Structures are given as structure tokens and as C-alpha cells.
mmCIF file of C-alpha atoms in Angstrom:
data_model
loop_
_atom_site.group_PDB
_atom_site.id
_atom_site.type_symbol
_atom_site.label_atom_id
_atom_site.label_comp_id
_atom_site.label_asym_id
_atom_site.label_seq_id
_atom_site.Cartn_x
_atom_site.Cartn_y
_atom_site.Cartn_z
ATOM 1 C CA MET A 1210 248.635 -179.749 173.577
ATOM 2 C CA ILE A 1211 247.118 -179.251 176.971
ATOM 3 C CA GLU A 1212 248.297 -181.943 179.357
ATOM 4 C CA GLU A 1213 245.500 -182.343 181.751
ATOM 5 C CA LYS A 1214 245.075 -184.704 184.658
ATOM 6 C CA GLY A 1215 242.012 -186.897 184.650
ATOM 7 C CA ILE A 1216 239.055 -186.272 186.950
ATOM 8 C CA LEU A 1217 237.413 -188.699 189.380
ATOM 9 C CA PHE A 1218 233.638 -188.730 188.878
ATOM 10 C CA VAL A 1219 231.515 -190.383 191.550
ATOM 11 C CA LEU A 1220 227.930 -191.333 190.714
ATOM 12 C CA SER A 1221 225.831 -192.126 193.734
ATOM 13 C CA GLY A 1222 222.263 -192.029 195.008
ATOM 14 C CA PRO A 1223 219.683 -194.034 196.933
ATOM 15 C CA SER A 1224 219.386 -197.771 196.416
ATOM 16 C CA GLY A 1225 216.857 -198.420 193.636
ATOM 17 C CA VAL A 1226 217.383 -195.117 191.842
ATOM 18 C CA GLY A 1227 219.025 -196.775 188.832
ATOM 19 C CA LYS A 1228 222.729 -196.030 189.308
ATOM 20 C CA GLY A 1229 223.808 -199.259 187.602
ATOM 21 C CA THR A 1230 221.507 -198.723 184.632
ATOM 22 C CA VAL A 1231 222.741 -195.168 184.095
ATOM 23 C CA ARG A 1232 226.364 -196.232 184.476
ATOM 24 C CA LYS A 1233 225.984 -199.046 181.930
ATOM 25 C CA ALA A 1234 224.231 -196.791 179.414
ATOM 26 C CA LEU A 1235 226.930 -194.162 179.937
ATOM 27 C CA PHE A 1236 229.752 -196.629 179.313
ATOM 28 C CA GLU A 1237 228.102 -197.789 176.092
ATOM 29 C CA LYS A 1238 228.308 -194.211 174.824
ATOM 30 C CA ASP A 1239 231.511 -192.973 176.409
ATOM 31 C CA THR A 1240 234.594 -195.104 175.972
ATOM 32 C CA ALA A 1241 237.032 -192.500 177.328
ATOM 33 C CA LEU A 1242 235.937 -193.015 180.913
ATOM 34 C CA GLN A 1243 237.764 -195.636 182.946
ATOM 35 C CA TYR A 1244 235.563 -197.552 185.336
ATOM 36 C CA SER A 1245 237.097 -197.734 188.783
ATOM 37 C CA ILE A 1246 238.189 -201.285 189.585
ATOM 38 C CA SER A 1247 237.459 -202.366 193.146
ATOM 39 C CA MET A 1248 239.608 -204.398 195.464
ATOM 40 C CA THR A 1249 238.068 -207.379 197.267
ATOM 41 C CA THR A 1250 238.881 -210.209 199.641
ATOM 42 C CA ARG A 1251 236.360 -212.528 198.064
ATOM 43 C CA ALA A 1252 237.688 -215.448 196.009
ATOM 44 C CA MET A 1253 238.221 -215.014 192.277
ATOM 45 C CA ARG A 1254 235.438 -216.702 190.312
ATOM 46 C CA GLU A 1255 235.817 -218.581 187.080
ATOM 47 C CA GLY A 1256 236.273 -216.242 184.150
ATOM 48 C CA GLU A 1257 237.343 -213.318 186.330
ATOM 49 C CA GLU A 1258 240.717 -211.642 185.996
ATOM 50 C CA GLU A 1259 242.987 -209.797 188.415
ATOM 51 C CA GLY A 1260 242.936 -206.074 187.604
ATOM 52 C CA VAL A 1261 239.961 -206.443 185.281
ATOM 53 C CA ASP A 1262 237.033 -207.545 187.435
ATOM 54 C CA TYR A 1263 238.652 -206.844 190.782
ATOM 55 C CA PHE A 1264 241.994 -206.602 192.470
ATOM 56 C CA TYR A 1265 242.025 -209.707 194.694
ATOM 57 C CA ARG A 1266 243.742 -209.441 198.074
ATOM 58 C CA SER A 1267 243.922 -211.428 201.289
ATOM 59 C CA LYS A 1268 242.021 -210.205 204.310
ATOM 60 C CA GLU A 1269 245.334 -209.349 206.013
ATOM 61 C CA ASP A 1270 246.537 -207.263 203.052
ATOM 62 C CA PHE A 1271 243.179 -205.501 202.822
ATOM 63 C CA GLU A 1272 243.169 -204.607 206.505
ATOM 64 C CA LYS A 1273 246.717 -203.305 206.204
ATOM 65 C CA MET A 1274 245.560 -201.056 203.341
ATOM 66 C CA ILE A 1275 242.685 -199.752 205.442
ATOM 67 C CA GLU A 1276 245.161 -198.898 208.200
ATOM 68 C CA ASP A 1277 247.479 -197.152 205.746
ATOM 69 C CA ASN A 1278 244.586 -195.114 204.293
ATOM 70 C CA GLN A 1279 245.178 -196.733 200.897
ATOM 71 C CA LEU A 1280 241.447 -197.068 200.168
ATOM 72 C CA LEU A 1281 239.196 -194.199 199.133
ATOM 73 C CA GLU A 1282 236.304 -196.145 200.645
ATOM 74 C CA HIS A 1283 235.578 -199.658 201.794
ATOM 75 C CA ALA A 1284 232.733 -201.759 203.128
ATOM 76 C CA GLN A 1285 232.027 -205.312 204.210
ATOM 77 C CA TYR A 1286 229.452 -207.430 202.433
ATOM 78 C CA VAL A 1287 228.649 -211.080 203.258
ATOM 79 C CA GLY A 1288 231.899 -211.439 205.173
ATOM 80 C CA ASN A 1289 234.147 -209.970 202.474
ATOM 81 C CA TYR A 1290 235.759 -206.582 202.085
ATOM 82 C CA TYR A 1291 235.241 -204.405 199.021
ATOM 83 C CA GLY A 1292 236.978 -201.097 198.445
ATOM 84 C CA THR A 1293 238.403 -198.550 196.027
ATOM 85 C CA PRO A 1294 242.217 -198.538 195.925
ATOM 86 C CA ARG A 1295 243.643 -195.022 196.006
ATOM 87 C CA THR A 1296 246.792 -195.860 194.011
ATOM 88 C CA TYR A 1297 244.890 -197.282 191.051
ATOM 89 C CA VAL A 1298 242.669 -194.187 190.897
ATOM 90 C CA GLU A 1299 245.577 -191.762 191.192
ATOM 91 C CA GLU A 1300 247.711 -193.532 188.577
ATOM 92 C CA THR A 1301 244.822 -193.537 186.120
ATOM 93 C CA LEU A 1302 244.189 -189.816 186.700
ATOM 94 C CA ASP A 1303 247.902 -189.052 186.300
ATOM 95 C CA LYS A 1304 247.796 -190.673 182.856
ATOM 96 C CA GLY A 1305 245.131 -188.110 181.946
ATOM 97 C CA ASN A 1306 242.210 -190.541 182.054
ATOM 98 C CA ASP A 1307 238.999 -189.882 183.930
ATOM 99 C CA VAL A 1308 237.899 -192.442 186.496
ATOM 100 C CA PHE A 1309 234.222 -193.187 187.005
ATOM 101 C CA LEU A 1310 232.962 -194.707 190.225
ATOM 102 C CA GLU A 1311 229.365 -195.835 190.827
ATOM 103 C CA ILE A 1312 228.728 -196.387 194.501
ATOM 104 C CA GLU A 1313 226.260 -196.325 197.386
ATOM 105 C CA VAL A 1314 225.786 -193.058 199.278
ATOM 106 C CA GLN A 1315 227.800 -194.091 202.348
ATOM 107 C CA GLY A 1316 230.726 -195.082 200.118
ATOM 108 C CA ALA A 1317 230.505 -191.809 198.203
ATOM 109 C CA LEU A 1318 230.756 -189.868 201.473
ATOM 110 C CA GLN A 1319 233.904 -191.821 202.360
ATOM 111 C CA VAL A 1320 235.402 -191.019 198.953
ATOM 112 C CA LYS A 1321 234.503 -187.353 199.400
ATOM 113 C CA LYS A 1322 236.394 -187.316 202.693
ATOM 114 C CA ASN A 1323 239.464 -189.035 201.232
ATOM 115 C CA PHE A 1324 239.417 -187.434 197.788
ATOM 116 C CA PRO A 1325 237.559 -184.101 197.957
ATOM 117 C CA GLU A 1326 238.839 -183.039 194.523
ATOM 118 C CA GLY A 1327 236.491 -185.608 192.933
ATOM 119 C CA VAL A 1328 233.262 -184.526 191.254
ATOM 120 C CA PHE A 1329 230.245 -185.917 193.087
ATOM 121 C CA ILE A 1330 227.002 -186.532 191.215
ATOM 122 C CA PHE A 1331 223.809 -187.426 193.070
ATOM 123 C CA LEU A 1332 221.346 -189.477 191.026
ATOM 124 C CA SER A 1333 217.910 -188.575 192.308
ATOM 125 C CA PRO A 1334 214.576 -190.331 191.808
ATOM 126 C CA PRO A 1335 211.907 -188.108 190.195
ATOM 127 C CA SER A 1336 209.826 -188.715 193.344
ATOM 128 C CA LEU A 1337 209.727 -191.046 196.343
ATOM 129 C CA GLU A 1338 206.551 -192.567 194.860
ATOM 130 C CA GLU A 1339 208.532 -193.504 191.764
ATOM 131 C CA LEU A 1340 211.394 -194.890 193.853
ATOM 132 C CA LYS A 1341 208.901 -197.023 195.781
ATOM 133 C CA ASN A 1342 207.448 -198.338 192.512
ATOM 134 C CA ARG A 1343 210.904 -199.256 191.282
ATOM 135 C CA ILE A 1344 211.794 -201.100 194.475
ATOM 136 C CA VAL A 1345 208.431 -202.908 194.604
ATOM 137 C CA SER A 1346 208.577 -203.868 190.923
ATOM 138 C CA ARG A 1347 211.775 -205.803 191.507
ATOM 139 C CA GLY A 1348 209.460 -208.101 193.465
ATOM 140 C CA THR A 1349 212.221 -209.324 195.722
ATOM 141 C CA GLU A 1350 211.367 -207.336 198.827
ATOM 142 C CA THR A 1351 208.838 -207.758 201.602
ATOM 143 C CA GLU A 1352 206.609 -204.835 202.584
ATOM 144 C CA THR A 1353 208.771 -204.119 205.643
ATOM 145 C CA LEU A 1354 211.948 -204.154 203.587
ATOM 146 C CA VAL A 1355 210.424 -201.758 201.052
ATOM 147 C CA MET A 1356 209.543 -199.366 203.869
ATOM 148 C CA ASN A 1357 213.044 -199.626 205.298
ATOM 149 C CA ARG A 1358 214.544 -198.951 201.889
ATOM 150 C CA LEU A 1359 212.339 -195.878 201.469
ATOM 151 C CA LYS A 1360 213.265 -194.598 204.911
ATOM 152 C CA ALA A 1361 216.943 -195.071 204.028
ATOM 153 C CA ALA A 1362 216.383 -193.273 200.703
ATOM 154 C CA LYS A 1363 214.866 -190.276 202.483
ATOM 155 C CA ASP A 1364 217.857 -190.102 204.795
ATOM 156 C CA GLU A 1365 220.194 -190.331 201.815
ATOM 157 C CA ILE A 1366 218.398 -187.568 199.953
ATOM 158 C CA GLU A 1367 219.155 -185.345 202.936
ATOM 159 C CA LEU A 1368 222.817 -185.946 202.135
ATOM 160 C CA MET A 1369 222.446 -184.323 198.688
ATOM 161 C CA ASP A 1370 224.273 -181.263 200.009
ATOM 162 C CA ASN A 1371 227.543 -183.163 199.953
ATOM 163 C CA TYR A 1372 227.386 -183.446 196.170
ATOM 164 C CA ASP A 1373 228.370 -181.087 193.351
ATOM 165 C CA TYR A 1374 225.564 -182.015 190.979
ATOM 166 C CA VAL A 1375 222.075 -183.479 191.150
ATOM 167 C CA VAL A 1376 220.813 -185.450 188.145
ATOM 168 C CA VAL A 1377 217.229 -186.630 188.192
ATOM 169 C CA ASN A 1378 216.796 -190.097 186.731
ATOM 170 C CA ASP A 1379 213.435 -189.575 185.052
ATOM 171 C CA GLN A 1380 214.645 -191.141 181.793
ATOM 172 C CA VAL A 1381 217.907 -193.053 181.507
ATOM 173 C CA ASP A 1382 218.906 -191.313 178.233
ATOM 174 C CA ARG A 1383 218.362 -187.871 179.684
ATOM 175 C CA ALA A 1384 220.268 -188.746 182.843
ATOM 176 C CA VAL A 1385 223.176 -190.099 180.766
ATOM 177 C CA GLU A 1386 223.265 -186.922 178.663
ATOM 178 C CA LYS A 1387 223.435 -184.840 181.808
ATOM 179 C CA VAL A 1388 226.287 -186.903 183.241
ATOM 180 C CA GLN A 1389 228.121 -186.594 179.918
ATOM 181 C CA ALA A 1390 227.604 -182.813 179.989
ATOM 182 C CA ILE A 1391 228.986 -182.694 183.529
ATOM 183 C CA VAL A 1392 232.090 -184.659 182.464
ATOM 184 C CA LYS A 1393 232.689 -182.384 179.468
ATOM 185 C CA SER A 1394 232.078 -179.128 181.306
ATOM 186 C CA GLU A 1395 234.248 -180.093 184.284
ATOM 187 C CA HIS A 1396 237.178 -180.317 181.857
ATOM 188 C CA CYS A 1397 236.505 -176.672 180.911
ATOM 189 C CA LYS A 1398 236.548 -175.419 184.506
ATOM 190 C CA LYS A 1399 238.880 -172.470 184.734
ATOM 191 C CA GLU A 1400 240.617 -173.823 187.855
ATOM 192 C CA ARG A 1401 241.647 -176.913 185.909
ATOM 193 C CA VAL A 1402 242.837 -175.354 182.671
ATOM 194 C CA ALA A 1403 243.648 -171.656 183.034
ATOM 195 C CA SER A 1404 247.271 -172.056 184.059
ATOM 196 C CA GLN A 1405 247.941 -174.433 181.187
ATOM 197 C CA TYR A 1406 246.247 -172.209 178.614
ATOM 198 C CA LYS A 1407 248.232 -169.248 179.833
ATOM 199 C CA LYS A 1408 251.450 -171.222 179.448
ATOM 200 C CA LEU A 1409 250.445 -172.428 176.000
ATOM 201 C CA LEU A 1410 249.618 -168.932 174.878
ATOM 202 C CA GLU A 1411 252.957 -167.616 176.084
ATOM 203 C CA VAL A 1412 255.023 -170.374 174.507
ATOM 204 C CA SER A 1413 253.338 -169.977 171.147
ATOM 205 C CA ASN A 1414 253.987 -166.266 171.014
ATOM 206 C CA MET B 765 207.966 -180.186 188.108
ATOM 207 C CA ILE B 766 211.047 -178.336 189.168
ATOM 208 C CA GLU B 767 210.551 -174.608 188.790
ATOM 209 C CA GLU B 768 213.960 -173.315 188.126
ATOM 210 C CA LYS B 769 215.162 -169.816 187.388
ATOM 211 C CA GLY B 770 217.087 -169.280 184.188
ATOM 212 C CA ILE B 771 220.838 -168.725 184.157
ATOM 213 C CA LEU B 772 222.772 -165.868 182.567
ATOM 214 C CA PHE B 773 225.620 -167.215 180.421
ATOM 215 C CA VAL B 774 228.273 -164.769 179.265
ATOM 216 C CA LEU B 775 230.549 -165.756 176.383
ATOM 217 C CA SER B 776 233.582 -163.549 176.035
ATOM 218 C CA GLY B 777 237.167 -163.578 174.872
ATOM 219 C CA PRO B 778 239.717 -161.588 172.891
ATOM 220 C CA SER B 779 238.717 -159.797 169.727
ATOM 221 C CA GLY B 780 239.249 -162.133 166.774
ATOM 222 C CA VAL B 781 238.790 -165.367 168.754
ATOM 223 C CA GLY B 782 235.489 -166.185 167.026
ATOM 224 C CA LYS B 783 232.867 -165.316 169.654
ATOM 225 C CA GLY B 784 230.271 -164.355 167.037
ATOM 226 C CA THR B 785 230.817 -167.526 165.005
ATOM 227 C CA VAL B 786 230.480 -169.753 168.056
ATOM 228 C CA ARG B 787 227.390 -167.884 169.250
ATOM 229 C CA LYS B 788 225.685 -168.174 165.841
ATOM 230 C CA ALA B 789 226.483 -171.891 165.572
ATOM 231 C CA LEU B 790 225.210 -172.386 169.125
ATOM 232 C CA PHE B 791 221.923 -170.623 168.425
ATOM 233 C CA GLU B 792 221.339 -172.759 165.340
ATOM 234 C CA LYS B 793 221.481 -175.827 167.579
ATOM 235 C CA ASP B 794 219.971 -174.551 170.806
ATOM 236 C CA THR B 795 216.655 -172.768 170.577
ATOM 237 C CA ALA B 796 216.010 -172.704 174.327
ATOM 238 C CA LEU B 797 218.583 -169.993 174.931
ATOM 239 C CA GLN B 798 217.401 -166.400 174.770
ATOM 240 C CA TYR B 799 219.913 -164.010 173.270
ATOM 241 C CA SER B 800 220.347 -160.918 175.385
ATOM 242 C CA ILE B 801 218.888 -157.865 173.644
ATOM 243 C CA SER B 802 220.988 -154.723 174.002
ATOM 244 C CA MET B 803 219.867 -151.188 174.576
ATOM 245 C CA THR B 804 221.242 -148.431 172.347
ATOM 246 C CA THR B 805 221.014 -144.719 171.660
ATOM 247 C CA ARG B 806 221.656 -145.136 167.968
ATOM 248 C CA ALA B 807 218.761 -144.569 165.583
ATOM 249 C CA MET B 808 216.557 -147.472 164.573
ATOM 250 C CA ARG B 809 217.418 -148.680 161.072
ATOM 251 C CA GLU B 810 214.988 -149.850 158.453
ATOM 252 C CA GLY B 811 213.767 -153.346 159.159
ATOM 253 C CA GLU B 812 214.761 -153.206 162.834
ATOM 254 C CA GLU B 813 212.268 -153.600 165.641
ATOM 255 C CA GLU B 814 212.093 -152.311 169.204
ATOM 256 C CA GLY B 815 212.720 -155.178 171.623
ATOM 257 C CA VAL B 816 213.907 -157.483 168.846
ATOM 258 C CA ASP B 817 217.104 -155.971 167.474
ATOM 259 C CA TYR B 818 217.631 -153.466 170.268
ATOM 260 C CA PHE B 819 215.793 -151.467 172.849
ATOM 261 C CA TYR B 820 216.067 -147.901 171.504
ATOM 262 C CA ARG B 821 216.424 -145.080 174.015
ATOM 263 C CA SER B 822 217.378 -141.417 174.006
ATOM 264 C CA LYS B 823 220.800 -140.384 175.268
ATOM 265 C CA GLU B 824 219.154 -138.791 178.319
ATOM 266 C CA ASP B 825 217.219 -141.935 179.192
ATOM 267 C CA PHE B 826 220.322 -144.064 178.708
ATOM 268 C CA GLU B 827 222.426 -141.867 180.969
ATOM 269 C CA LYS B 828 219.702 -141.950 183.604
ATOM 270 C CA MET B 829 219.799 -145.757 183.457
ATOM 271 C CA ILE B 830 223.574 -145.737 183.900
ATOM 272 C CA GLU B 831 223.155 -143.545 186.977
ATOM 273 C CA ASP B 832 220.458 -145.844 188.389
ATOM 274 C CA ASN B 833 222.644 -148.924 187.823
ATOM 275 C CA GLN B 834 220.031 -150.330 185.447
ATOM 276 C CA LEU B 835 222.637 -151.643 183.006
ATOM 277 C CA LEU B 836 224.728 -154.759 183.561
ATOM 278 C CA GLU B 837 227.358 -153.192 181.300
ATOM 279 C CA HIS B 838 227.606 -150.383 178.805
ATOM 280 C CA ALA B 839 230.059 -148.844 176.374
ATOM 281 C CA GLN B 840 230.247 -146.069 173.834
ATOM 282 C CA TYR B 841 230.915 -146.778 170.187
ATOM 283 C CA VAL B 842 231.024 -144.156 167.413
ATOM 284 C CA GLY B 843 229.198 -141.634 169.583
ATOM 285 C CA ASN B 844 226.388 -143.969 170.665
ATOM 286 C CA TYR B 845 225.768 -145.913 173.847
ATOM 287 C CA TYR B 846 225.233 -149.657 173.890
ATOM 288 C CA GLY B 847 224.379 -151.651 176.986
ATOM 289 C CA THR B 848 222.670 -154.641 178.571
ATOM 290 C CA PRO B 849 219.492 -153.742 180.470
ATOM 291 C CA ARG B 850 219.285 -155.443 183.851
ATOM 292 C CA THR B 851 215.474 -155.599 183.954
ATOM 293 C CA TYR B 852 215.167 -157.458 180.648
ATOM 294 C CA VAL B 853 217.739 -160.022 181.766
ATOM 295 C CA GLU B 854 216.139 -160.512 185.185
ATOM 296 C CA GLU B 855 212.615 -160.841 183.807
ATOM 297 C CA THR B 856 213.752 -163.435 181.286
ATOM 298 C CA LEU B 857 215.551 -165.418 184.001
ATOM 299 C CA ASP B 858 212.495 -165.212 186.276
ATOM 300 C CA LYS B 859 210.413 -166.832 183.524
ATOM 301 C CA GLY B 860 212.845 -169.769 183.703
ATOM 302 C CA ASN B 861 214.652 -168.970 180.449
ATOM 303 C CA ASP B 862 218.411 -168.816 180.121
ATOM 304 C CA VAL B 863 219.938 -165.634 178.754
ATOM 305 C CA PHE B 864 223.021 -165.763 176.569
ATOM 306 C CA LEU B 865 225.272 -162.758 176.188
ATOM 307 C CA GLU B 866 228.221 -162.554 173.798
ATOM 308 C CA ILE B 867 230.446 -159.623 174.632
ATOM 309 C CA GLU B 868 233.942 -158.147 174.691
ATOM 310 C CA VAL B 869 236.154 -158.833 177.716
ATOM 311 C CA GLN B 870 235.754 -155.369 179.270
ATOM 312 C CA GLY B 871 231.967 -155.676 179.046
ATOM 313 C CA ALA B 872 232.058 -159.166 180.561
ATOM 314 C CA LEU B 873 234.007 -157.826 183.546
ATOM 315 C CA GLN B 874 231.355 -155.142 184.071
ATOM 316 C CA VAL B 875 228.611 -157.805 183.950
ATOM 317 C CA LYS B 876 230.548 -159.928 186.423
ATOM 318 C CA LYS B 877 230.652 -156.988 188.824
ATOM 319 C CA ASN B 878 226.938 -156.239 188.462
ATOM 320 C CA PHE B 879 225.676 -159.805 188.146
ATOM 321 C CA PRO B 880 228.171 -162.182 189.777
ATOM 322 C CA GLU B 881 225.660 -165.066 189.729
ATOM 323 C CA GLY B 882 226.128 -165.300 185.945
ATOM 324 C CA VAL B 883 228.225 -168.073 184.409
ATOM 325 C CA PHE B 884 231.269 -166.660 182.640
ATOM 326 C CA ILE B 885 232.835 -168.537 179.737
ATOM 327 C CA PHE B 886 236.150 -167.441 178.260
ATOM 328 C CA LEU B 887 236.603 -168.375 174.607
ATOM 329 C CA SER B 888 240.319 -168.850 174.103
ATOM 330 C CA PRO B 889 242.350 -169.023 170.899
ATOM 331 C CA PRO B 890 244.310 -172.293 170.543
ATOM 332 C CA SER B 891 247.447 -170.100 170.407
ATOM 333 C CA LEU B 892 248.410 -166.465 169.912
ATOM 334 C CA GLU B 893 249.901 -167.487 166.548
ATOM 335 C CA GLU B 894 246.485 -168.723 165.482
ATOM 336 C CA LEU B 895 244.801 -165.563 166.784
ATOM 337 C CA LYS B 896 247.265 -163.473 164.771
ATOM 338 C CA ASN B 897 246.476 -165.500 161.653
ATOM 339 C CA ARG B 898 242.766 -164.951 162.166
ATOM 340 C CA ILE B 899 243.156 -161.204 162.609
ATOM 341 C CA VAL B 900 245.504 -160.886 159.602
ATOM 342 C CA SER B 901 243.282 -163.030 157.384
ATOM 343 C CA ARG B 902 240.439 -160.572 157.798
ATOM 344 C CA GLY B 903 242.720 -158.302 155.745
ATOM 345 C CA THR B 904 241.257 -155.141 157.193
ATOM 346 C CA GLU B 905 244.036 -154.269 159.626
ATOM 347 C CA THR B 906 247.411 -152.605 159.228
ATOM 348 C CA GLU B 907 250.521 -154.222 160.710
ATOM 349 C CA THR B 908 250.458 -151.799 163.653
ATOM 350 C CA LEU B 909 246.811 -152.477 164.344
ATOM 351 C CA VAL B 910 247.422 -156.224 164.261
ATOM 352 C CA MET B 911 250.211 -155.798 166.831
ATOM 353 C CA ASN B 912 247.962 -153.668 169.026
ATOM 354 C CA ARG B 913 245.195 -156.231 168.803
ATOM 355 C CA LEU B 914 247.610 -158.989 169.806
ATOM 356 C CA LYS B 915 248.906 -156.960 172.723
ATOM 357 C CA ALA B 916 245.309 -156.374 173.827
ATOM 358 C CA ALA B 917 244.563 -160.100 173.447
ATOM 359 C CA LYS B 918 247.497 -160.982 175.699
ATOM 360 C CA ASP B 919 246.227 -158.574 178.335
ATOM 361 C CA GLU B 920 242.749 -160.054 178.043
ATOM 362 C CA ILE B 921 244.035 -163.607 178.405
ATOM 363 C CA GLU B 922 245.487 -162.509 181.733
ATOM 364 C CA LEU B 923 241.899 -161.798 182.783
ATOM 365 C CA MET B 924 240.913 -165.465 182.318
ATOM 366 C CA ASP B 925 240.895 -165.850 186.095
ATOM 367 C CA ASN B 926 237.661 -163.879 186.292
ATOM 368 C CA TYR B 927 235.822 -166.595 184.385
ATOM 369 C CA ASP B 928 234.228 -169.874 185.421
ATOM 370 C CA TYR B 929 235.095 -171.833 182.291
ATOM 371 C CA VAL B 930 237.669 -171.747 179.517
ATOM 372 C CA VAL B 931 236.667 -173.121 176.124
ATOM 373 C CA VAL B 932 239.341 -173.306 173.450
ATOM 374 C CA ASN B 933 238.035 -172.407 170.004
ATOM 375 C CA ASP B 934 240.101 -174.867 167.982
ATOM 376 C CA GLN B 935 237.056 -176.043 166.027
ATOM 377 C CA VAL B 936 233.724 -174.252 166.106
ATOM 378 C CA ASP B 937 231.724 -177.496 166.501
ATOM 379 C CA ARG B 938 233.810 -178.641 169.422
ATOM 380 C CA ALA B 939 233.580 -175.240 171.089
ATOM 381 C CA VAL B 940 229.796 -175.206 170.645
ATOM 382 C CA GLU B 941 229.503 -178.706 172.154
ATOM 383 C CA LYS B 942 231.492 -177.559 175.159
ATOM 384 C CA VAL B 943 229.323 -174.482 175.663
ATOM 385 C CA GLN B 944 226.218 -176.680 175.398
ATOM 386 C CA ALA B 945 227.675 -179.055 177.984
ATOM 387 C CA ILE B 946 228.347 -176.114 180.303
ATOM 388 C CA VAL B 947 224.747 -174.902 179.926
ATOM 389 C CA LYS B 948 223.343 -178.371 180.649
ATOM 390 C CA SER B 949 225.625 -179.127 183.575
ATOM 391 C CA GLU B 950 225.077 -175.737 185.227
ATOM 392 C CA HIS B 951 221.391 -176.663 185.486
ATOM 393 C CA CYS B 952 222.434 -179.758 187.464
ATOM 394 C CA LYS B 953 224.538 -177.809 189.975
ATOM 395 C CA LYS B 954 223.519 -178.807 193.457
ATOM 396 C CA GLU B 955 223.299 -175.191 194.644
ATOM 397 C CA ARG B 956 220.641 -174.508 192.004
ATOM 398 C CA VAL B 957 218.446 -177.562 192.393
ATOM 399 C CA ALA B 958 218.928 -179.325 195.733
ATOM 400 C CA SER B 959 216.349 -177.355 197.707
ATOM 401 C CA GLN B 960 213.725 -177.889 195.024
ATOM 402 C CA TYR B 961 214.411 -181.600 194.725
ATOM 403 C CA LYS B 962 214.184 -181.985 198.463
ATOM 404 C CA LYS B 963 210.824 -180.228 198.464
ATOM 405 C CA LEU B 964 209.582 -182.333 195.557
ATOM 406 C CA LEU B 965 210.626 -185.522 197.280
ATOM 407 C CA GLU B 966 208.827 -184.555 200.480
ATOM 408 C CA VAL B 967 205.597 -183.517 198.786
ATOM 409 C CA SER B 968 205.413 -186.689 196.747
ATOM 410 C CA ASN B 969 205.725 -188.898 199.784
#
């Protein structure tokens, strides 16, 4: 058997593009992927579990990890830290399991810097018109906020060049199929498997 | 709509690995791929059609095309030339259709030299033992020929590094699924689509 390391897949894209929807639909179909568990300084809520929902750490511990470059990315939100612990990702990959991370564009760029061997997938809206409709239809945003979100989306689309793949989210099912194809094909990349196949073919001779 | 050029996919691998079987199974499932039509100097047989089975050319014309670098690859077999015409491939790609070429390793290396933007898939036996079994089970080869074929296969496996992907042909269905995933994911490669998406997203604003 080929003993292959897992691959870190990062799904990102502008706010409102449907990252969460695509990720959920993907995980309903693909049970081999391991969703990346984040670390946070926020308090554990009822029903949550350490190492399942989040890894819970004190602010001091979290800041120490930032210093030690133990996080692939991190951000602050409503006074709490959130981040992706490097060790958890690397241990999961070493076991041969793929890790899947769904994250905002700025976070994805941090991951890319800290873990360039990941596979970066940009989820793109079919058009800015469509993205605007999706943001407006949530009904939670003022006109000014919608405009700010669109401006941010345009800036983020400019960052597409940092990614390996672009998947347009015109239909969730089609987007999921494309992400699944990317996962499968990345495992066939020559760089990942050639040396192992060569070994296998020698041994079996 | 995104107007994308087609992609040339080249499936290759050692003799006996099952290239033809995988290609046939793939074409039963995927009707969007256009099989590359070869050019030959052999006579047209009953029931064959120009531009369907082959493009039929005289020896003189064929040799002129070789000189003019109009063939992505060519070889001689039982006194006749066979080759892949560059113009047919390029015109098909320009129409936005993918071209699929199944070919021996030496031919694939010629295509790679003449058309490096193709996507090269190496179909690998699960083991040399298994490849030997497949060759022997055809029952058409002497012991010496089997040994020569195996020696050639080993040399060809060394050429794996020239390919983009390695697909192990342990089960035809699994191999076909992997090739399909490669086709789908290659169309999501950032290099192929980013500039068009960016344009689309500007226009629609």
C-alpha cells in the first residue's frame, strides 16, 4: 500500500459567497475529510467539547502560541482570539488524513504564508451582482454595509492569484463536485506519489 | 459565461497496464471529451471514414508534415506512419473542447516536447507482478518477450517524472474516476481561469 501524507485544503472567498454552505454540503458527501478544529480564547458553551468544537485556551496561552508561530492563522473577533493550531493540522496530515479548512480571505493568506504546501481553493461568486443579491437577501445589512462588503469582495477577488484553484459557486452541488475533484486529483499529483510508486514497483519485482 | 480553451489530456503508461480499457470506460461515461484522431499512411479499410477513424495521407504528405513540425508525435508501425496532427488538436481546443489522447510512453514524451501545456497522466500498474500477470494472461507472448516487456515497463516507470499525475490502475472504475477528477480539477486551475473570472466580475459590476 501507498502510505501517503494527508493534504491541507483551504476553502476561502469573499464574505457572502457561500463558503459555509459549500463546506457543509461537502462534508455530508465526503466523510474522509477532517474539518480543521480551531483554537479559541472564548469560554466553552454548554454542549461544546474540548477538541471537538474548539480547543479552548487562555488568552496568555494563545498569545504565547502566536509568539511561537504555533498558529497557521489567527484573528480577533469580539474580544476573543480564534486561530488554527499548526500541531493539530500536522498530526492529522501525518496520520494520512486530509484536513479541510474554511476561512476568510485574510486568514487564508496567513495560512498560505505559514503552510505553503496546502492547496488553496478560491470560491468565487458567479458575478458581483449575484454576490450583492446574496448579501442583500440576508436582510441584516444596511445599504452602506452592503456597499462596504462589495468593496471588500472586489479587493478580495484581486487576491485570487494567491490560490491554486478557482471554483465558481453558481450551484452548490456543482461547486461541491469541483472541490471533490480537486481533492481526488491532488492525491494523484506526481510530486506527491511518484517516489512511493517507484519504490512499490521495485519492491514487488 | 467563461470562454475557456479546451485542454489536451494525455493518458500513457507501460504496455499492458490497461490504457485502452481505461480510455474506453472513460469515454462511455464522459461524452464531453474529444478523442484525438490520428493521421496515418496506411490504406483506408472498409467501413472507415476520413476524419473519423483516421486522417489518411500519403507517405510524402506525412513526411512533409514531420518536417514542418505539424505532428505532436509520430511513429512507424509495420511500414506505415501514425501520428497526432497538431492542427486538429489546436482547432478542437480553440473551440473549447478537451482533447484526450491515449498513447505509448515514447509518444507521450514527444507530445510533451511539442505541446508542454498538455496535462500528462501516467497510468501505473499496482505492481510489476500484476503487470507481468496481465501480459502473461494475454497468452500471446513467449517467455522472452514477456521479460522484454517487463524490462521496458521498468524503464518506462522511470519516466514517470515527466508526467503531471500518476493514476494507479488497480480497478478500472477507480482509475476512470481519478482521470475524471483530474479533468474537472484542471478546469478549475487558477492559471486557466483567474483572468477570465476577474474580467467577468468587473463587467458585471
